[in-house]
Amino acid sequence: QEMKKVFKKWNAFGFVSLMDELNILKFYFPALARCKHNDQPTRYHPFDTYSHSILALFHLQKISQDYLVRFGMLYHDVWKPDQYYWASIKKDEASQQQLYKLPIVHPEIGSEYALEDFLKLWFSKKEAKQIAFYVRHHMFPGDLLWMNPNKRKKEIMKFISEYWLENLLNLCDITIWDRLWQYNPLQHSDIEGVYKLKEEIKQIYEESGRITLKDLAVNGNDIVKLLWKPGPKVGEILNQLLEFVLEDETRNQKDLLLQKARELFFTL
């Protein structure tokens, strides 16, 4: 609880640095502690993985008060020590091909490390999953920048529909400070492109946001009758259905939305 208070209101960077100075970091954030002295390719990072992570947190906390976003920033690269280890092992061609088929990229496995560490810290399952979400998808804004505009718009709407607008904007903030704290003057990071991407995301959302909850082909009563369970989850499902329709307005059909509501009931 004290850790959450610090990350919500105060200097999260200073708190983690103090834990490191007291040599207790490994007991609370074991995956992060393993990042110490893990050297990275100088082309991208002149700092080890740990230093890069806390410096990125230092700057992110100036613009984001969301404690889960801050924890996501802190843990975004925690699988890199293992990633570099596996990449350094000499393998025959067959073994290399098999290794490349596995999900070894650091956001995917790093999200599992984050989930494990924060559940051990008695974070709620919802909080731990949200932190893991930021770790898993922290490179998605960078992927968007590589796409052609038409494909990018489709992917943005799809992502917003599934994960909400705020989460995508938070990922952009993580990407900005992740790139800034590569901090190699010889390496160009497209920071301006990420800022423009945030504006593009907002514009796409506003243009497609003319449909409101009142315009959906279903309402709260329909969901309650379907699921026989009134409560906060009904509102969550309706908001998810709205995002689902915003991606493609032809989906605003009662039968289709009720089918989607059944799926959402078991996933939310």
mmCIF file of C-alpha atoms in Angstrom:
data_model
loop_
_atom_site.group_PDB
_atom_site.id
_atom_site.type_symbol
_atom_site.label_atom_id
_atom_site.label_comp_id
_atom_site.label_asym_id
_atom_site.label_seq_id
_atom_site.Cartn_x
_atom_site.Cartn_y
_atom_site.Cartn_z
ATOM 1 C CA GLN A 1 0.000 0.000 0.000
ATOM 2 C CA GLU A 2 2.837 2.416 0.780
ATOM 3 C CA MET A 3 4.457 1.593 -2.546
ATOM 4 C CA LYS A 4 1.232 2.415 -4.376
ATOM 5 C CA LYS A 5 0.948 5.731 -2.517
ATOM 6 C CA VAL A 6 4.425 6.736 -3.656
ATOM 7 C CA PHE A 7 3.780 5.753 -7.258
ATOM 8 C CA LYS A 8 0.442 7.578 -7.266
ATOM 9 C CA LYS A 9 1.524 10.899 -5.765
ATOM 10 C CA TRP A 10 5.243 11.205 -5.175
ATOM 11 C CA ASN A 11 8.702 10.553 -6.586
ATOM 12 C CA ALA A 12 8.571 6.948 -7.806
ATOM 13 C CA PHE A 13 12.060 7.256 -9.303
ATOM 14 C CA GLY A 14 13.532 8.340 -5.957
ATOM 15 C CA PHE A 15 11.705 5.536 -4.165
ATOM 16 C CA VAL A 16 13.123 2.835 -6.456
ATOM 17 C CA SER A 17 16.596 4.381 -6.306
ATOM 18 C CA LEU A 18 16.468 4.334 -2.503
ATOM 19 C CA MET A 19 15.397 0.679 -2.525
ATOM 20 C CA ASP A 20 18.399 -0.061 -4.728
ATOM 21 C CA GLU A 21 20.722 1.882 -2.402
ATOM 22 C CA LEU A 22 19.407 -0.131 0.570
ATOM 23 C CA ASN A 23 19.993 -3.368 -1.364
ATOM 24 C CA ILE A 24 16.349 -4.463 -1.034
ATOM 25 C CA LEU A 25 15.331 -3.981 -4.664
ATOM 26 C CA LYS A 26 15.824 -7.688 -5.373
ATOM 27 C CA PHE A 27 13.231 -8.641 -2.761
ATOM 28 C CA TYR A 28 10.458 -6.426 -4.132
ATOM 29 C CA PHE A 29 11.242 -6.132 -7.845
ATOM 30 C CA PRO A 30 13.335 -9.221 -8.647
ATOM 31 C CA ALA A 31 12.895 -9.007 -12.425
ATOM 32 C CA LEU A 32 14.014 -5.366 -12.379
ATOM 33 C CA ALA A 33 16.987 -6.118 -10.122
ATOM 34 C CA ARG A 34 18.261 -8.659 -12.658
ATOM 35 C CA CYS A 35 18.515 -5.801 -15.161
ATOM 36 C CA LYS A 36 21.381 -4.207 -13.244
ATOM 37 C CA HIS A 37 24.713 -4.408 -15.091
ATOM 38 C CA ASN A 38 22.966 -5.879 -18.122
ATOM 39 C CA ASP A 39 24.769 -3.999 -20.883
ATOM 40 C CA GLN A 40 22.849 -3.210 -24.044
ATOM 41 C CA PRO A 41 23.961 -2.472 -27.628
ATOM 42 C CA THR A 42 25.540 0.991 -27.447
ATOM 43 C CA ARG A 43 23.846 1.962 -30.680
ATOM 44 C CA TYR A 44 20.545 2.049 -28.800
ATOM 45 C CA HIS A 45 21.397 2.344 -25.096
ATOM 46 C CA PRO A 46 24.615 3.621 -23.496
ATOM 47 C CA PHE A 47 23.142 2.606 -20.102
ATOM 48 C CA ASP A 48 22.468 -0.829 -18.698
ATOM 49 C CA THR A 49 18.845 -1.994 -18.755
ATOM 50 C CA TYR A 50 18.169 -0.983 -15.146
ATOM 51 C CA SER A 51 19.521 2.561 -15.548
ATOM 52 C CA HIS A 52 17.573 3.041 -18.759
ATOM 53 C CA SER A 53 14.360 1.888 -17.057
ATOM 54 C CA ILE A 54 14.547 4.147 -14.010
ATOM 55 C CA LEU A 55 15.646 7.177 -16.072
ATOM 56 C CA ALA A 56 12.641 6.637 -18.328
ATOM 57 C CA LEU A 57 10.461 6.424 -15.205
ATOM 58 C CA PHE A 58 11.981 9.665 -13.878
ATOM 59 C CA HIS A 59 10.704 11.575 -16.899
ATOM 60 C CA LEU A 60 7.431 9.698 -17.392
ATOM 61 C CA GLN A 61 6.329 10.570 -13.857
ATOM 62 C CA LYS A 62 6.424 14.253 -14.821
ATOM 63 C CA ILE A 63 3.565 13.780 -17.271
ATOM 64 C CA SER A 64 1.647 10.753 -15.930
ATOM 65 C CA GLN A 65 0.106 10.411 -12.473
ATOM 66 C CA ASP A 66 -1.223 6.938 -13.277
ATOM 67 C CA TYR A 67 0.618 4.572 -10.934
ATOM 68 C CA LEU A 68 -0.006 1.567 -13.177
ATOM 69 C CA VAL A 69 1.539 3.366 -16.161
ATOM 70 C CA ARG A 70 4.546 4.215 -14.003
ATOM 71 C CA PHE A 71 4.980 0.595 -12.934
ATOM 72 C CA GLY A 72 4.630 -0.419 -16.586
ATOM 73 C CA MET A 73 7.439 1.975 -17.518
ATOM 74 C CA LEU A 74 9.618 0.588 -14.741
ATOM 75 C CA TYR A 75 9.144 -2.992 -15.936
ATOM 76 C CA HIS A 76 8.992 -2.499 -19.697
ATOM 77 C CA ASP A 77 12.400 -4.065 -20.427
ATOM 78 C CA VAL A 78 12.740 -6.687 -17.675
ATOM 79 C CA TRP A 79 13.151 -9.636 -20.016
ATOM 80 C CA LYS A 80 16.133 -8.146 -21.813
ATOM 81 C CA PRO A 81 18.781 -9.896 -19.664
ATOM 82 C CA ASP A 82 17.325 -13.266 -20.673
ATOM 83 C CA GLN A 83 16.826 -12.109 -24.260
ATOM 84 C CA TYR A 84 20.482 -11.138 -24.593
ATOM 85 C CA TYR A 85 21.542 -14.390 -22.963
ATOM 86 C CA TRP A 86 19.607 -16.539 -25.420
ATOM 87 C CA ALA A 87 20.843 -14.463 -28.340
ATOM 88 C CA SER A 88 24.465 -15.005 -27.262
ATOM 89 C CA ILE A 89 24.327 -18.808 -27.194
ATOM 90 C CA LYS A 90 25.949 -20.516 -30.163
ATOM 91 C CA LYS A 91 23.406 -22.689 -31.921
ATOM 92 C CA ASP A 92 23.256 -24.803 -35.028
ATOM 93 C CA GLU A 93 20.981 -23.645 -37.834
ATOM 94 C CA ALA A 94 18.102 -25.929 -36.850
ATOM 95 C CA SER A 95 18.191 -24.697 -33.249
ATOM 96 C CA GLN A 96 18.250 -21.088 -34.394
ATOM 97 C CA GLN A 97 15.185 -21.609 -36.573
ATOM 98 C CA GLN A 98 13.334 -23.221 -33.667
ATOM 99 C CA LEU A 99 14.316 -20.390 -31.313
ATOM 100 C CA TYR A 100 13.053 -17.733 -33.716
ATOM 101 C CA LYS A 101 9.639 -19.415 -33.771
ATOM 102 C CA LEU A 102 9.238 -18.917 -30.030
ATOM 103 C CA PRO A 103 7.764 -15.727 -28.495
ATOM 104 C CA ILE A 104 11.129 -14.556 -27.200
ATOM 105 C CA VAL A 105 10.697 -10.837 -27.824
ATOM 106 C CA HIS A 106 11.082 -8.984 -24.555
ATOM 107 C CA PRO A 107 7.627 -7.344 -24.333
ATOM 108 C CA GLU A 108 5.794 -10.673 -24.374
ATOM 109 C CA ILE A 109 7.852 -12.582 -21.819
ATOM 110 C CA GLY A 110 8.490 -9.398 -19.833
ATOM 111 C CA SER A 111 4.751 -9.034 -19.303
ATOM 112 C CA GLU A 112 4.696 -12.485 -17.685
ATOM 113 C CA TYR A 113 7.529 -11.475 -15.353
ATOM 114 C CA ALA A 114 5.616 -8.318 -14.450
ATOM 115 C CA LEU A 115 2.436 -10.256 -13.721
ATOM 116 C CA GLU A 116 4.318 -12.682 -11.495
ATOM 117 C CA ASP A 117 6.218 -10.028 -9.509
ATOM 118 C CA PHE A 118 3.239 -7.738 -8.881
ATOM 119 C CA LEU A 119 0.920 -10.563 -7.843
ATOM 120 C CA LYS A 120 3.563 -11.566 -5.288
ATOM 121 C CA LEU A 121 3.439 -7.981 -4.005
ATOM 122 C CA TRP A 122 -0.298 -8.457 -3.295
ATOM 123 C CA PHE A 123 -1.436 -6.197 -6.111
ATOM 124 C CA SER A 124 -4.925 -7.106 -7.254
ATOM 125 C CA LYS A 125 -5.169 -9.321 -10.308
ATOM 126 C CA LYS A 126 -6.697 -6.409 -12.240
ATOM 127 C CA GLU A 127 -3.785 -4.093 -11.348
ATOM 128 C CA ALA A 128 -1.128 -6.687 -12.136
ATOM 129 C CA LYS A 129 -2.751 -7.472 -15.483
ATOM 130 C CA GLN A 130 -2.853 -3.781 -16.377
ATOM 131 C CA ILE A 131 0.861 -3.375 -15.614
ATOM 132 C CA ALA A 132 1.595 -6.497 -17.666
ATOM 133 C CA PHE A 133 -0.537 -5.035 -20.466
ATOM 134 C CA TYR A 134 1.676 -1.927 -20.654
ATOM 135 C CA VAL A 135 4.803 -4.083 -20.710
ATOM 136 C CA ARG A 136 3.447 -6.385 -23.403
ATOM 137 C CA HIS A 137 2.303 -3.598 -25.731
ATOM 138 C CA HIS A 138 4.895 -0.893 -25.057
ATOM 139 C CA MET A 139 6.339 -1.192 -28.565
ATOM 140 C CA PHE A 140 2.973 -1.062 -30.339
ATOM 141 C CA PRO A 141 3.073 2.727 -30.986
ATOM 142 C CA GLY A 142 6.442 2.236 -32.665
ATOM 143 C CA ASP A 143 4.931 -0.488 -34.836
ATOM 144 C CA LEU A 144 2.147 1.926 -35.842
ATOM 145 C CA LEU A 145 4.688 4.473 -37.072
ATOM 146 C CA TRP A 146 6.044 1.945 -39.574
ATOM 147 C CA MET A 147 2.644 1.297 -41.140
ATOM 148 C CA ASN A 148 1.138 3.068 -44.119
ATOM 149 C CA PRO A 149 -1.609 5.545 -43.076
ATOM 150 C CA ASN A 150 -4.543 3.386 -44.191
ATOM 151 C CA LYS A 151 -3.375 0.309 -42.346
ATOM 152 C CA ARG A 152 -2.408 2.419 -39.340
ATOM 153 C CA LYS A 153 -5.917 3.847 -39.032
ATOM 154 C CA LYS A 154 -7.421 0.363 -39.124
ATOM 155 C CA GLU A 155 -5.006 -0.902 -36.463
ATOM 156 C CA ILE A 156 -5.643 2.134 -34.255
ATOM 157 C CA MET A 157 -9.400 1.618 -34.365
ATOM 158 C CA LYS A 158 -8.997 -2.088 -33.728
ATOM 159 C CA PHE A 159 -6.753 -1.451 -30.732
ATOM 160 C CA ILE A 160 -9.049 1.214 -29.276
ATOM 161 C CA SER A 161 -12.019 -1.073 -29.737
ATOM 162 C CA GLU A 162 -10.314 -3.857 -27.810
ATOM 163 C CA TYR A 163 -8.255 -1.958 -25.235
ATOM 164 C CA TRP A 164 -9.681 1.605 -24.980
ATOM 165 C CA LEU A 165 -8.360 4.977 -26.079
ATOM 166 C CA GLU A 166 -6.706 5.897 -22.777
ATOM 167 C CA ASN A 167 -4.563 2.767 -22.795
ATOM 168 C CA LEU A 168 -3.251 3.545 -26.273
ATOM 169 C CA LEU A 169 -2.383 7.131 -25.318
ATOM 170 C CA ASN A 170 -0.617 5.838 -22.200
ATOM 171 C CA LEU A 171 1.413 3.486 -24.382
ATOM 172 C CA CYS A 172 2.431 6.465 -26.514
ATOM 173 C CA ASP A 173 3.738 8.218 -23.385
ATOM 174 C CA ILE A 174 5.726 5.116 -22.464
ATOM 175 C CA THR A 175 7.140 4.981 -25.996
ATOM 176 C CA ILE A 176 8.168 8.650 -25.900
ATOM 177 C CA TRP A 177 10.268 8.257 -22.774
ATOM 178 C CA ASP A 178 11.547 4.834 -23.764
ATOM 179 C CA ARG A 179 12.931 6.409 -26.938
ATOM 180 C CA LEU A 180 14.220 9.571 -25.271
ATOM 181 C CA TRP A 181 16.194 7.514 -22.790
ATOM 182 C CA GLN A 182 17.947 5.526 -25.398
ATOM 183 C CA TYR A 183 19.948 8.734 -25.039
ATOM 184 C CA ASN A 184 22.502 8.096 -27.716
ATOM 185 C CA PRO A 185 23.261 11.365 -29.561
ATOM 186 C CA LEU A 186 24.267 9.335 -32.630
ATOM 187 C CA GLN A 187 20.987 7.414 -32.691
ATOM 188 C CA HIS A 188 17.950 9.203 -34.093
ATOM 189 C CA SER A 189 14.700 8.328 -32.348
ATOM 190 C CA ASP A 190 11.508 9.610 -33.906
ATOM 191 C CA ILE A 191 10.064 11.344 -30.834
ATOM 192 C CA GLU A 192 8.190 13.938 -32.857
ATOM 193 C CA GLY A 193 6.549 11.134 -34.785
ATOM 194 C CA VAL A 194 5.102 9.684 -31.559
ATOM 195 C CA TYR A 195 3.693 13.085 -30.539
ATOM 196 C CA LYS A 196 2.054 13.376 -33.963
ATOM 197 C CA LEU A 197 0.780 9.822 -33.595
ATOM 198 C CA LYS A 198 -0.993 10.794 -30.350
ATOM 199 C CA GLU A 199 -2.786 13.601 -32.157
ATOM 200 C CA GLU A 200 -3.682 11.285 -35.038
ATOM 201 C CA ILE A 201 -5.127 8.757 -32.577
ATOM 202 C CA LYS A 202 -7.273 11.450 -30.917
ATOM 203 C CA GLN A 203 -8.479 12.709 -34.292
ATOM 204 C CA ILE A 204 -9.409 9.216 -35.484
ATOM 205 C CA TYR A 205 -11.289 8.614 -32.258
ATOM 206 C CA GLU A 206 -13.148 11.920 -32.474
ATOM 207 C CA GLU A 207 -14.147 11.336 -36.094
ATOM 208 C CA SER A 208 -15.488 7.893 -35.259
ATOM 209 C CA GLY A 209 -16.903 8.922 -31.918
ATOM 210 C CA ARG A 210 -20.212 10.273 -33.182
ATOM 211 C CA ILE A 211 -21.937 7.081 -32.018
ATOM 212 C CA THR A 212 -22.752 7.184 -28.296
ATOM 213 C CA LEU A 213 -24.089 4.603 -25.869
ATOM 214 C CA LYS A 214 -27.608 5.866 -26.598
ATOM 215 C CA ASP A 215 -27.139 4.981 -30.273
ATOM 216 C CA LEU A 216 -26.307 1.324 -29.653
ATOM 217 C CA ALA A 217 -28.804 -1.275 -30.800
ATOM 218 C CA VAL A 218 -28.773 -2.684 -27.242
ATOM 219 C CA ASN A 219 -29.094 -1.071 -23.817
ATOM 220 C CA GLY A 220 -28.490 -1.976 -20.184
ATOM 221 C CA ASN A 221 -31.790 -3.813 -19.848
ATOM 222 C CA ASP A 222 -30.912 -6.008 -22.820
ATOM 223 C CA ILE A 223 -27.600 -6.959 -21.206
ATOM 224 C CA VAL A 224 -29.214 -7.717 -17.832
ATOM 225 C CA LYS A 225 -31.861 -9.925 -19.485
ATOM 226 C CA LEU A 226 -29.155 -11.725 -21.416
ATOM 227 C CA LEU A 227 -26.768 -12.351 -18.533
ATOM 228 C CA TRP A 228 -29.175 -12.320 -15.561
ATOM 229 C CA LYS A 229 -26.627 -10.394 -13.560
ATOM 230 C CA PRO A 230 -27.078 -6.638 -12.982
ATOM 231 C CA GLY A 231 -24.129 -4.667 -11.661
ATOM 232 C CA PRO A 232 -21.052 -2.649 -12.689
ATOM 233 C CA LYS A 233 -20.080 -5.231 -15.300
ATOM 234 C CA VAL A 234 -23.114 -4.229 -17.384
ATOM 235 C CA GLY A 235 -21.653 -0.744 -17.839
ATOM 236 C CA GLU A 236 -18.244 -2.176 -18.713
ATOM 237 C CA ILE A 237 -19.807 -4.415 -21.351
ATOM 238 C CA LEU A 238 -21.770 -1.521 -22.864
ATOM 239 C CA ASN A 239 -18.625 0.583 -23.138
ATOM 240 C CA GLN A 240 -16.790 -2.281 -24.793
ATOM 241 C CA LEU A 241 -19.682 -2.740 -27.219
ATOM 242 C CA LEU A 242 -19.465 0.955 -28.069
ATOM 243 C CA GLU A 243 -15.768 0.585 -28.907
ATOM 244 C CA PHE A 244 -16.641 -2.503 -30.951
ATOM 245 C CA VAL A 245 -19.137 -0.502 -33.026
ATOM 246 C CA LEU A 246 -16.834 2.512 -33.370
ATOM 247 C CA GLU A 247 -14.386 0.301 -35.246
ATOM 248 C CA ASP A 248 -17.077 -0.645 -37.756
ATOM 249 C CA GLU A 249 -20.499 1.013 -37.637
ATOM 250 C CA THR A 250 -22.119 -1.847 -39.536
ATOM 251 C CA ARG A 251 -21.696 -3.917 -36.351
ATOM 252 C CA ASN A 252 -24.456 -1.941 -34.641
ATOM 253 C CA GLN A 253 -26.913 -4.842 -34.882
ATOM 254 C CA LYS A 254 -28.750 -6.224 -31.870
ATOM 255 C CA ASP A 255 -28.026 -9.932 -32.479
ATOM 256 C CA LEU A 256 -24.354 -9.299 -33.142
ATOM 257 C CA LEU A 257 -23.962 -7.066 -30.078
ATOM 258 C CA LEU A 258 -25.697 -9.580 -27.806
ATOM 259 C CA GLN A 259 -23.338 -12.270 -29.062
ATOM 260 C CA LYS A 260 -20.387 -9.968 -28.338
ATOM 261 C CA ALA A 261 -21.831 -9.224 -24.880
ATOM 262 C CA ARG A 262 -21.779 -12.955 -24.045
ATOM 263 C CA GLU A 263 -18.092 -13.120 -24.968
ATOM 264 C CA LEU A 264 -17.277 -10.003 -22.944
ATOM 265 C CA PHE A 265 -19.041 -11.356 -19.854
ATOM 266 C CA PHE A 266 -16.451 -14.144 -19.562
ATOM 267 C CA THR A 267 -13.418 -11.971 -20.323
ATOM 268 C CA LEU A 268 -14.009 -8.787 -18.316
#
